[in-house]
Amino acid sequence: MATTENTAEITAPARGLIALPQTAARALVAVGAVATIASTFMSWTYTATFPGDLTYYGSPAGLQILDLVAGAITLLFALTLFGVRGLRWLNPAGATAPVVLAAGSAFAVSWFSAIAIAVDLKGLVALDPGAYVTAIGSLIALLGALALPSPGNTFKDWV
């Protein structure tokens, strides 16, 4: 009687720093990027004394434009992970590193702006809804990006 050995290894699907399914992580990045973009058309503070006058609705200025660009780049890279036609040139390998970098930059701009407004104008009460939307939206995008599988542990894997 012959015996056979099962030599196939069972491997877990690749995960990022946060344990989420890849489709959920991609969706979080896209939703967070859309929220970040939408927040730039909202008022971030109630007073014009903060540099850049972020009090207008529908007219991004100063830091909001930086946030708009960071959110748009994050959304474009997130859409490449969904395989949207016409965006293959942007991320031909389907790598997750550019998504993490873009989401991290949107997070940095959003949170720097919100914290600067709160510190400069003496409290969180100085923040209007747009600042809260950008802070939460960019955090959601960053958490989703960190849940995407990383390419590996070496520099060569990331390049």
XYZ file of N, CA and C in Angstrom:
477
model
N 0.835 -1.155 0.000
C 0.000 0.000 0.000
C 0.899 1.243 0.000
N 0.657 2.130 -0.916
C 1.469 3.333 -1.049
C 0.824 4.476 -0.277
N 1.650 5.259 0.344
C 1.142 6.441 1.049
C 1.641 7.680 0.323
N 0.827 8.664 0.335
C 1.229 9.927 -0.286
C 1.253 11.006 0.776
N 2.157 11.895 0.587
C 2.259 13.011 1.515
C 1.772 14.277 0.824
N 1.035 15.046 1.555
C 0.568 16.327 1.044
C 1.629 17.371 1.376
N 2.315 17.823 0.355
C 3.400 18.781 0.579
C 2.982 20.216 0.282
N 1.750 20.403 -0.081
C 1.284 21.762 -0.374
C 1.200 22.563 0.921
N 1.735 23.747 0.861
C 1.689 24.615 2.030
C 0.474 25.525 1.934
N -0.158 25.711 3.050
C -1.286 26.622 3.098
C -0.751 27.966 3.573
N -0.927 28.960 2.738
C -0.442 30.288 3.097
C -1.627 31.220 3.280
N -1.486 32.067 4.235
C -2.528 33.059 4.491
C -2.424 34.161 3.442
N -3.543 34.788 3.110
C -3.459 35.895 2.155
C -2.617 37.039 2.720
N -1.964 37.746 1.820
C -1.108 38.860 2.245
C -1.949 39.932 2.923
N -1.454 40.429 4.021
C -2.153 41.469 4.783
C -1.194 42.619 5.044
N -1.764 43.745 5.351
C -0.980 44.914 5.711
C -0.806 44.994 7.211
N -0.522 46.185 7.700
C -0.342 46.383 9.134
C -1.644 46.221 9.904
N -2.764 46.493 9.240
C -4.078 46.366 9.853
C -4.785 45.206 9.173
N -5.362 44.317 9.952
C -5.980 43.112 9.397
C -7.373 43.416 8.846
N -7.424 43.714 7.564
C -8.682 43.926 6.844
C -8.585 43.196 5.510
N -9.705 42.747 4.972
C -9.659 42.189 3.616
C -9.206 43.258 2.620
N -8.560 42.816 1.560
C -7.995 43.766 0.604
C -9.076 44.620 -0.054
N -10.229 44.040 -0.355
C -11.288 44.834 -0.991
C -11.816 45.907 -0.045
N -11.935 45.575 1.225
C -12.385 46.569 2.206
C -11.346 47.671 2.366
N -10.079 47.304 2.354
C -9.010 48.298 2.483
C -9.016 49.253 1.293
N -9.183 48.705 0.087
C -9.238 49.558 -1.102
C -10.429 50.507 -1.043
N -11.565 49.991 -0.585
C -12.767 50.828 -0.473
C -12.567 51.937 0.556
N -11.915 51.618 1.673
C -11.647 52.641 2.689
C -10.761 53.751 2.138
N -9.753 53.378 1.367
C -8.870 54.391 0.781
C -9.667 55.303 -0.145
N -10.507 54.715 -0.986
C -11.285 55.517 -1.933
C -12.288 56.419 -1.217
N -12.994 55.883 -0.233
C -13.982 56.677 0.511
C -13.290 57.807 1.273
N -12.170 57.503 1.912
C -11.427 58.533 2.633
C -10.906 59.620 1.710
N -10.447 59.229 0.524
C -9.955 60.220 -0.439
C -11.087 61.114 -0.934
N -12.253 60.530 -1.185
C -13.404 61.328 -1.628
C -13.824 62.304 -0.526
N -13.825 61.848 0.716
C -14.168 62.743 1.834
C -13.145 63.869 1.962
N -11.882 63.553 1.755
C -10.836 64.572 1.819
C -11.024 65.610 0.719
N -11.348 65.149 -0.474
C -11.588 66.076 -1.583
C -12.819 66.932 -1.304
N -13.891 66.302 -0.850
C -15.140 67.034 -0.592
C -14.961 68.093 0.493
N -14.118 67.804 1.469
C -13.930 68.748 2.577
C -13.292 70.053 2.132
N -12.577 70.025 1.025
C -11.911 71.248 0.579
C -12.902 72.291 0.079
N -14.122 71.884 -0.183
C -15.150 72.825 -0.628
C -16.045 73.260 0.527
N -15.610 72.974 1.749
C -16.338 73.373 2.952
C -15.478 74.355 3.746
N -16.113 75.071 4.645
C -15.389 75.996 5.521
C -14.627 75.200 6.578
N -13.381 75.598 6.843
C -12.580 74.905 7.851
C -12.514 75.674 9.162
N -12.783 76.960 9.132
C -12.760 77.763 10.346
C -13.745 78.920 10.203
N -14.141 79.475 11.315
C -15.178 80.511 11.308
C -14.631 81.926 11.126
N -13.351 82.103 11.257
C -12.786 83.448 11.211
C -11.709 83.557 10.132
N -11.585 84.735 9.580
C -10.597 84.980 8.533
C -9.218 85.296 9.101
N -9.059 85.283 10.424
C -7.759 85.622 11.013
C -6.725 84.526 10.814
N -7.167 83.300 10.549
C -6.202 82.237 10.256
C -5.668 82.461 8.842
N -4.357 82.316 8.630
C -3.772 82.574 7.309
C -4.442 81.756 6.202
N -4.804 82.432 5.156
C -5.393 81.769 4.003
C -6.894 81.932 3.905
N -7.538 82.441 4.944
C -8.990 82.657 4.962
C -9.751 81.422 4.476
N -9.872 80.443 5.345
C -10.525 79.174 5.027
C -11.996 79.183 5.418
N -12.646 80.334 5.323
C -14.030 80.468 5.779
C -15.059 80.286 4.676
N -14.653 80.230 3.427
C -15.603 80.179 2.315
C -16.010 78.752 1.974
N -17.249 78.600 1.557
C -17.731 77.330 1.021
C -17.601 77.374 -0.498
N -17.115 76.294 -1.093
C -17.030 76.197 -2.545
C -15.856 76.908 -3.171
N -14.951 77.437 -2.377
C -13.803 78.153 -2.915
C -12.559 77.794 -2.110
N -11.900 76.671 -2.455
C -10.724 76.269 -1.686
C -9.598 77.295 -1.778
N -8.880 77.449 -0.676
C -7.780 78.406 -0.636
C -6.653 77.843 0.216
N -5.445 78.198 -0.115
C -4.287 77.874 0.710
C -4.128 76.395 1.006
N -4.244 76.058 2.274
C -4.069 74.675 2.713
C -5.119 73.742 2.119
N -6.290 74.271 1.807
C -7.334 73.440 1.213
C -6.928 72.959 -0.179
N -6.201 73.780 -0.917
C -5.750 73.366 -2.245
C -4.723 72.244 -2.121
N -3.823 72.346 -1.154
C -2.877 71.251 -0.912
C -3.621 69.968 -0.558
N -4.655 70.099 0.254
C -5.452 68.948 0.653
C -6.226 68.381 -0.533
N -6.724 69.242 -1.387
C -7.442 68.813 -2.588
C -6.531 67.992 -3.494
N -5.321 68.465 -3.711
C -4.367 67.754 -4.563
C -3.978 66.417 -3.932
N -3.703 66.411 -2.632
C -3.338 65.162 -1.955
C -4.488 64.156 -2.000
N -5.711 64.624 -1.806
C -6.867 63.731 -1.883
C -7.079 63.195 -3.285
N -6.884 64.042 -4.302
C -7.052 63.606 -5.689
C -5.999 62.570 -6.077
N -4.756 62.792 -5.666
C -3.699 61.819 -5.962
C -3.982 60.502 -5.246
N -4.434 60.574 -4.003
C -4.784 59.359 -3.265
C -5.904 58.612 -3.975
N -6.919 59.329 -4.423
C -8.035 58.689 -5.120
C -7.580 58.058 -6.429
N -6.739 58.749 -7.188
C -6.249 58.180 -8.446
C -5.466 56.894 -8.210
N -4.587 56.892 -7.213
C -3.835 55.670 -6.924
C -4.742 54.572 -6.386
N -5.767 54.936 -5.623
C -6.722 53.932 -5.135
C -7.488 53.320 -6.301
N -7.842 54.135 -7.279
C -8.566 53.613 -8.438
C -7.704 52.673 -9.271
N -6.376 52.863 -9.252
C -5.512 51.928 -9.978
C -5.568 50.539 -9.362
N -5.808 50.459 -8.065
C -5.912 49.148 -7.414
C -7.208 48.434 -7.787
N -8.222 49.196 -8.189
C -9.479 48.607 -8.648
C -9.402 48.203 -10.119
N -8.322 48.555 -10.797
C -8.157 48.201 -12.204
C -8.967 49.069 -13.146
N -9.174 50.321 -12.793
C -9.932 51.239 -13.640
C -9.173 51.458 -14.945
N -9.893 51.306 -16.051
C -9.265 51.465 -17.364
C -8.792 52.901 -17.552
N -7.645 53.039 -18.186
C -7.092 54.359 -18.451
C -6.130 54.848 -17.380
N -6.042 54.140 -16.267
C -5.125 54.552 -15.200
C -3.957 53.580 -15.024
N -3.840 52.604 -15.898
C -2.762 51.621 -15.765
C -1.388 52.280 -15.881
N -1.291 53.364 -16.627
C -0.019 54.061 -16.786
C 0.469 54.651 -15.463
N -0.457 54.955 -14.566
C -0.102 55.603 -13.307
C 0.575 54.638 -12.336
N 0.112 53.401 -12.328
C 0.649 52.392 -11.412
C 0.661 51.052 -12.142
N 1.594 50.863 -13.084
C 1.552 49.683 -13.940
C 1.666 48.358 -13.188
N 2.390 48.330 -12.090
C 2.573 47.084 -11.347
C 1.467 46.836 -10.337
N 0.593 47.810 -10.137
C -0.461 47.659 -9.130
C 0.098 47.659 -7.718
N 1.181 48.390 -7.510
C 1.844 48.422 -6.205
C 1.012 49.193 -5.185
N 1.189 48.832 -3.932
C 0.460 49.513 -2.861
C 1.275 50.633 -2.221
N 2.578 50.652 -2.438
C 3.426 51.675 -1.826
C 3.023 53.097 -2.223
N 2.697 53.382 -3.494
C 2.292 54.750 -3.819
C 0.977 55.148 -3.152
N 0.102 54.185 -2.938
C -1.171 54.474 -2.273
C -0.912 54.871 -0.826
N -0.029 54.145 -0.166
C 0.308 54.454 1.227
C 0.963 55.830 1.314
N 1.853 56.132 0.398
C 2.526 57.434 0.391
C 1.529 58.571 0.148
N 0.633 58.394 -0.810
C -0.357 59.438 -1.106
C -1.322 59.629 0.062
N -1.790 58.535 0.645
C -2.704 58.641 1.790
C -1.993 59.261 2.991
N -0.727 58.925 3.172
C 0.047 59.522 4.263
C 0.239 61.018 4.075
N 0.438 61.443 2.834
C 0.599 62.880 2.586
C -0.715 63.624 2.795
N -1.828 63.036 2.388
C -3.130 63.668 2.629
C -3.407 63.759 4.127
N -3.055 62.709 4.860
C -3.226 62.707 6.313
C -2.380 63.806 6.954
N -1.129 63.927 6.513
C -0.231 64.932 7.093
C -0.746 66.352 6.847
N -1.177 66.637 5.627
C -1.685 67.979 5.315
C -2.953 68.267 6.112
N -3.866 67.305 6.150
C -5.150 67.511 6.832
C -4.968 67.728 8.323
N -4.204 66.863 8.943
C -4.042 66.960 10.392
C -3.170 68.146 10.785
N -2.168 68.473 9.977
C -1.390 69.682 10.251
C -2.302 70.899 10.227
N -3.159 70.969 9.213
C -4.065 72.116 9.083
C -5.024 72.201 10.256
N -5.650 71.085 10.605
C -6.626 71.088 11.703
C -5.961 71.450 13.030
N -4.792 70.892 13.284
C -4.087 71.192 14.536
C -3.616 72.646 14.547
N -3.129 73.143 13.404
C -2.678 74.536 13.332
C -3.832 75.502 13.577
N -4.996 75.204 13.026
C -6.165 76.060 13.262
C -6.536 76.033 14.738
N -6.580 74.843 15.324
C -6.967 74.716 16.734
C -5.972 75.418 17.653
N -4.688 75.318 17.365
C -3.674 75.954 18.208
C -3.684 77.468 18.004
N -3.741 77.896 16.767
C -3.688 79.325 16.455
C -4.919 80.076 16.958
N -6.068 79.440 16.884
C -7.313 80.112 17.270
C -7.826 79.645 18.629
N -6.984 78.999 19.400
C -7.246 78.665 20.809
C -8.366 77.651 21.039
N -8.320 76.530 20.334
C -9.240 75.454 20.678
C -9.916 74.778 19.502
N -10.456 73.584 19.775
C -11.157 72.823 18.749
C -12.452 73.498 18.315
N -12.953 74.412 19.137
C -14.178 75.124 18.794
C -13.977 75.991 17.547
N -12.747 76.305 17.211
C -12.457 77.135 16.042
C -12.592 76.365 14.733
N -12.732 75.042 14.811
C -12.838 74.236 13.599
C -14.278 74.179 13.117
N -14.468 74.398 11.827
C -15.771 74.235 11.199
C -15.887 72.798 10.671
N -17.052 72.398 10.183
C -17.243 71.008 9.750
C -16.239 70.518 8.714
N -15.794 71.374 7.821
C -14.839 70.949 6.804
C -13.539 70.421 7.380
N -13.074 71.025 8.460
C -11.836 70.565 9.093
C -12.026 69.187 9.712
N -13.186 68.961 10.309
C -13.461 67.638 10.876
C -13.589 66.589 9.776
N -14.240 66.946 8.675
C -14.408 66.003 7.562
C -13.055 65.637 6.969
N -12.174 66.614 6.790
C -10.865 66.309 6.216
C -10.020 65.473 7.173
N -10.108 65.746 8.467
C -9.329 64.969 9.437
C -9.795 63.516 9.467
N -11.098 63.307 9.536
C -11.631 61.943 9.591
C -11.451 61.238 8.247
N -11.702 61.943 7.146
C -11.550 61.343 5.821
C -10.124 60.905 5.541
N -9.166 61.750 5.872
C -7.767 61.384 5.631
C -7.319 60.262 6.560
N -7.864 60.220 7.775
C -7.550 59.113 8.683
C -8.098 57.800 8.137
N -9.309 57.823 7.606
C -9.900 56.619 7.010
C -9.059 56.145 5.829
N -8.636 57.078 4.975
C -7.801 56.712 3.828
C -6.471 56.115 4.277
N -5.868 56.689 5.304
C -4.592 56.166 5.795
C -4.757 54.779 6.406
N -5.809 54.581 7.188
C -6.045 53.257 7.773
C -6.280 52.213 6.684
N -7.028 52.588 5.653
C -7.236 51.672 4.535
C -5.939 51.365 3.809
N -5.102 52.376 3.613
C -3.824 52.171 2.930
C -2.894 51.279 3.748
N -2.921 51.440 5.062
C -2.069 50.598 5.910
C -2.574 49.162 5.976
N -3.828 48.938 5.605
C -4.373 47.581 5.589
C -4.066 46.859 4.281
N -3.575 47.578 3.283
C -3.211 46.940 2.019
C -1.957 46.100 2.221
N -1.833 44.995 1.483
C -0.646 44.151 1.660
C 0.620 44.872 1.227
N 1.650 44.736 2.036
C 2.925 45.365 1.696
C 3.685 44.444 0.753
N 4.506 45.009 -0.127
C 5.187 44.192 -1.124
C 6.272 43.279 -0.561
N 6.852 43.595 0.552
C 7.915 42.757 1.099
C 8.729 43.514 2.121
N 9.826 42.902 2.519
C 10.640 43.484 3.577
C 11.915 44.147 3.080
N 12.256 43.950 1.830
C 13.501 44.515 1.331
C 13.230 45.727 0.453
N 14.263 46.522 0.252
C 14.136 47.712 -0.586
C 13.767 47.332 -2.014
N 14.324 46.229 -2.482
C 14.058 45.784 -3.851
C 12.576 45.460 -4.047
N 11.918 44.961 -3.020
C 10.492 44.650 -3.120
C 9.648 45.904 -3.280
N 10.101 47.012 -2.734
C 9.325 48.256 -2.767
C 9.566 49.058 -4.038
N 10.641 48.760 -4.760
C 10.982 49.548 -5.952
C 10.515 48.854 -7.205
